[in-house]
Amino acid sequence: MVREALILTETGEPCWIPAEELALGYRTSRIQTEWLITLAARKELVTGDPEEILNRNADIENRRRSIQTMEYPSAGSTFKRPPGYFAGKLIEDAGLAGYAVGGACVSEKHCGFVINRDHATAAEILAVCRDVAAEVERQTGVVLELEVRCLGEF
């Protein structure tokens, strides 16, 4: 569990912020909403049976590897989960598994990931994301919002 995070302030000074002030939640926090830069975090470890912890971690890792694309570079889950839907399922149902622009493509293993299959540029990855979001919205009316943050110009 995170106890506090070392944040870089707008003036460039490091500052420790306690967890209760970070508004930590499922895929959200003050770090995201305020675009804070995190330099470090202090965690509090929970004690437990070492064998049980190792088994649980191995199970999580095995499930992740079986359903997520780990063979290619990616930024992880590309789109936020729209209320009442799963982004990967919407993308798959739209027929976009494997859709590619240059070296960037929608993973066929898990359509919620845009992967760098072959030396993709940031512009190619963003083009896949934009095309996918537009097509899913055209077919379903559901708006997909990027979960990844884009920095710079493309």
GROMACS .gro file of C-alpha atoms in nm:
model
  154
    1MET     CA    1   0.000   0.000   0.000
    2VAL     CA    2   0.136   0.346  -0.090
    3ARG     CA    3   0.207   0.560   0.217
    4GLU     CA    4   0.333   0.871   0.035
    5ALA     CA    5   0.474   0.985  -0.298
    6LEU     CA    6   0.759   1.217  -0.384
    7ILE     CA    7   0.617   1.467  -0.632
    8LEU     CA    8   0.799   1.728  -0.837
    9THR     CA    9   0.618   2.058  -0.783
   10GLU     CA   10   0.551   2.320  -1.052
   11THR     CA   11   0.854   2.512  -0.924
   12GLY     CA   12   1.077   2.206  -0.963
   13GLU     CA   13   1.102   2.129  -0.594
   14PRO     CA   14   1.051   1.773  -0.464
   15CYS     CA   15   0.771   1.734  -0.208
   16TRP     CA   16   0.644   1.428  -0.018
   17ILE     CA   17   0.263   1.403  -0.030
   18PRO     CA   18   0.079   1.159   0.201
   19ALA     CA   19  -0.141   0.895   0.036
   20GLU     CA   20  -0.459   1.041   0.183
   21GLU     CA   21  -0.393   1.361  -0.017
   22LEU     CA   22  -0.334   1.174  -0.346
   23ALA     CA   23  -0.699   1.069  -0.402
   24LEU     CA   24  -0.587   0.719  -0.502
   25GLY     CA   25  -0.852   0.509  -0.675
   26TYR     CA   26  -0.897   0.250  -0.948
   27ARG     CA   27  -0.698   0.388  -1.243
   28THR     CA   28  -0.721   0.741  -1.110
   29SER     CA   29  -0.541   0.972  -0.868
   30ARG     CA   30  -0.449   1.332  -0.811
   31ILE     CA   31  -0.120   1.246  -0.983
   32GLN     CA   32  -0.312   1.189  -1.307
   33THR     CA   33  -0.571   1.463  -1.283
   34GLU     CA   34  -0.313   1.731  -1.198
   35TRP     CA   35  -0.041   1.587  -1.424
   36LEU     CA   36   0.201   1.560  -1.133
   37ILE     CA   37   0.541   1.402  -1.186
   38THR     CA   38   0.614   1.121  -0.942
   39LEU     CA   39   0.977   1.069  -0.849
   40ALA     CA   40   0.938   0.797  -0.585
   41ALA     CA   41   0.690   0.633  -0.354
   42ARG     CA   42   0.707   0.485  -0.006
   43LYS     CA   43   0.500   0.174   0.047
   44GLU     CA   44   0.382  -0.016   0.348
   45LEU     CA   45   0.418  -0.390   0.303
   46VAL     CA   46   0.159  -0.627   0.442
   47THR     CA   47   0.283  -0.936   0.622
   48GLY     CA   48   0.158  -1.279   0.529
   49ASP     CA   49   0.254  -1.635   0.452
   50PRO     CA   50   0.546  -1.616   0.204
   51GLU     CA   51   0.437  -1.927   0.011
   52GLU     CA   52   0.081  -1.797  -0.022
   53ILE     CA   53   0.208  -1.459  -0.142
   54LEU     CA   54   0.440  -1.621  -0.399
   55ASN     CA   55   0.159  -1.846  -0.525
   56ARG     CA   56  -0.082  -1.552  -0.556
   57ASN     CA   57   0.176  -1.344  -0.743
   58ALA     CA   58   0.257  -1.636  -0.977
   59ASP     CA   59  -0.115  -1.685  -1.046
   60ILE     CA   60  -0.160  -1.315  -1.128
   61GLU     CA   61   0.147  -1.321  -1.356
   62ASN     CA   62   0.027  -1.636  -1.537
   63ARG     CA   63  -0.321  -1.492  -1.595
   64ARG     CA   64  -0.171  -1.164  -1.719
   65ARG     CA   65   0.060  -1.342  -1.964
   66SER     CA   66  -0.223  -1.562  -2.093
   67ILE     CA   67  -0.454  -1.273  -2.184
   68GLN     CA   68  -0.229  -0.970  -2.237
   69THR     CA   69   0.019  -0.904  -2.514
   70MET     CA   70   0.360  -0.919  -2.350
   71GLU     CA   71   0.561  -1.018  -2.658
   72TYR     CA   72   0.570  -0.666  -2.804
   73PRO     CA   73   0.630  -0.321  -2.657
   74SER     CA   74   0.318  -0.131  -2.561
   75ALA     CA   75   0.202   0.132  -2.314
   76GLY     CA   76  -0.031  -0.124  -2.157
   77SER     CA   77  -0.406  -0.083  -2.158
   78THR     CA   78  -0.463   0.180  -2.426
   79PHE     CA   79  -0.822   0.293  -2.364
   80LYS     CA   80  -1.016   0.357  -2.045
   81ARG     CA   81  -1.306   0.127  -1.971
   82PRO     CA   82  -1.625   0.303  -2.087
   83PRO     CA   83  -1.911   0.272  -1.835
   84GLY     CA   84  -2.089  -0.058  -1.896
   85TYR     CA   85  -1.841  -0.186  -2.155
   86PHE     CA   86  -1.493  -0.327  -2.203
   87ALA     CA   87  -1.282  -0.133  -2.453
   88GLY     CA   88  -1.106  -0.446  -2.583
   89LYS     CA   89  -1.437  -0.622  -2.651
   90LEU     CA   90  -1.578  -0.320  -2.835
   91ILE     CA   91  -1.263  -0.303  -3.048
   92GLU     CA   92  -1.272  -0.675  -3.122
   93ASP     CA   93  -1.643  -0.667  -3.207
   94ALA     CA   94  -1.574  -0.377  -3.445
   95GLY     CA   95  -1.344  -0.609  -3.640
   96LEU     CA   96  -1.029  -0.417  -3.554
   97ALA     CA   97  -0.809  -0.696  -3.416
   98GLY     CA   98  -0.479  -0.667  -3.602
   99TYR     CA   99  -0.567  -0.328  -3.754
  100ALA     CA  100  -0.234  -0.159  -3.830
  101VAL     CA  101  -0.078   0.166  -3.939
  102GLY     CA  102   0.289   0.114  -4.018
  103GLY     CA  103   0.446  -0.086  -3.736
  104ALA     CA  104   0.169  -0.011  -3.486
  105CYS     CA  105  -0.131  -0.237  -3.453
  106VAL     CA  106  -0.418  -0.352  -3.235
  107SER     CA  107  -0.312  -0.667  -3.054
  108GLU     CA  108  -0.493  -0.976  -3.174
  109LYS     CA  109  -0.437  -1.139  -2.835
  110HIS     CA  110  -0.606  -0.855  -2.642
  111CYS     CA  111  -0.766  -0.578  -2.846
  112GLY     CA  112  -0.736  -0.336  -2.554
  113PHE     CA  113  -0.365  -0.301  -2.634
  114VAL     CA  114  -0.205  -0.112  -2.921
  115ILE     CA  115   0.137  -0.269  -2.971
  116ASN     CA  116   0.459  -0.176  -3.146
  117ARG     CA  117   0.491  -0.476  -3.376
  118ASP     CA  118   0.765  -0.339  -3.602
  119HIS     CA  119   0.951  -0.015  -3.524
  120ALA     CA  120   0.634   0.195  -3.502
  121THR     CA  121   0.659   0.567  -3.456
  122ALA     CA  122   0.458   0.754  -3.196
  123ALA     CA  123   0.256   0.906  -3.482
  124GLU     CA  124   0.166   0.556  -3.612
  125ILE     CA  125   0.058   0.441  -3.266
  126LEU     CA  126  -0.155   0.751  -3.220
  127ALA     CA  127  -0.306   0.703  -3.568
  128VAL     CA  128  -0.413   0.349  -3.474
  129CYS     CA  129  -0.567   0.483  -3.152
  130ARG     CA  130  -0.757   0.758  -3.333
  131ASP     CA  131  -0.879   0.526  -3.609
  132VAL     CA  132  -0.992   0.264  -3.357
  133ALA     CA  133  -1.177   0.518  -3.144
  134ALA     CA  134  -1.349   0.666  -3.451
  135GLU     CA  135  -1.458   0.327  -3.583
  136VAL     CA  136  -1.586   0.203  -3.246
  137GLU     CA  137  -1.784   0.525  -3.205
  138ARG     CA  138  -1.919   0.495  -3.562
  139GLN     CA  139  -2.034   0.138  -3.505
  140THR     CA  140  -2.156   0.159  -3.146
  141GLY     CA  141  -2.189   0.522  -3.043
  142VAL     CA  142  -1.948   0.452  -2.754
  143VAL     CA  143  -1.666   0.704  -2.717
  144LEU     CA  144  -1.331   0.550  -2.627
  145GLU     CA  145  -1.100   0.770  -2.423
  146LEU     CA  146  -0.725   0.712  -2.420
  147GLU     CA  147  -0.588   0.580  -2.095
  148VAL     CA  148  -0.231   0.652  -2.201
  149ARG     CA  149  -0.105   1.009  -2.194
  150CYS     CA  150   0.042   1.158  -2.511
  151LEU     CA  151   0.326   1.403  -2.461
  152GLY     CA  152   0.477   1.616  -2.735
  153GLU     CA  153   0.370   1.682  -3.090
  154PHE     CA  154   0.289   1.417  -3.349
   0.00000   0.00000   0.00000
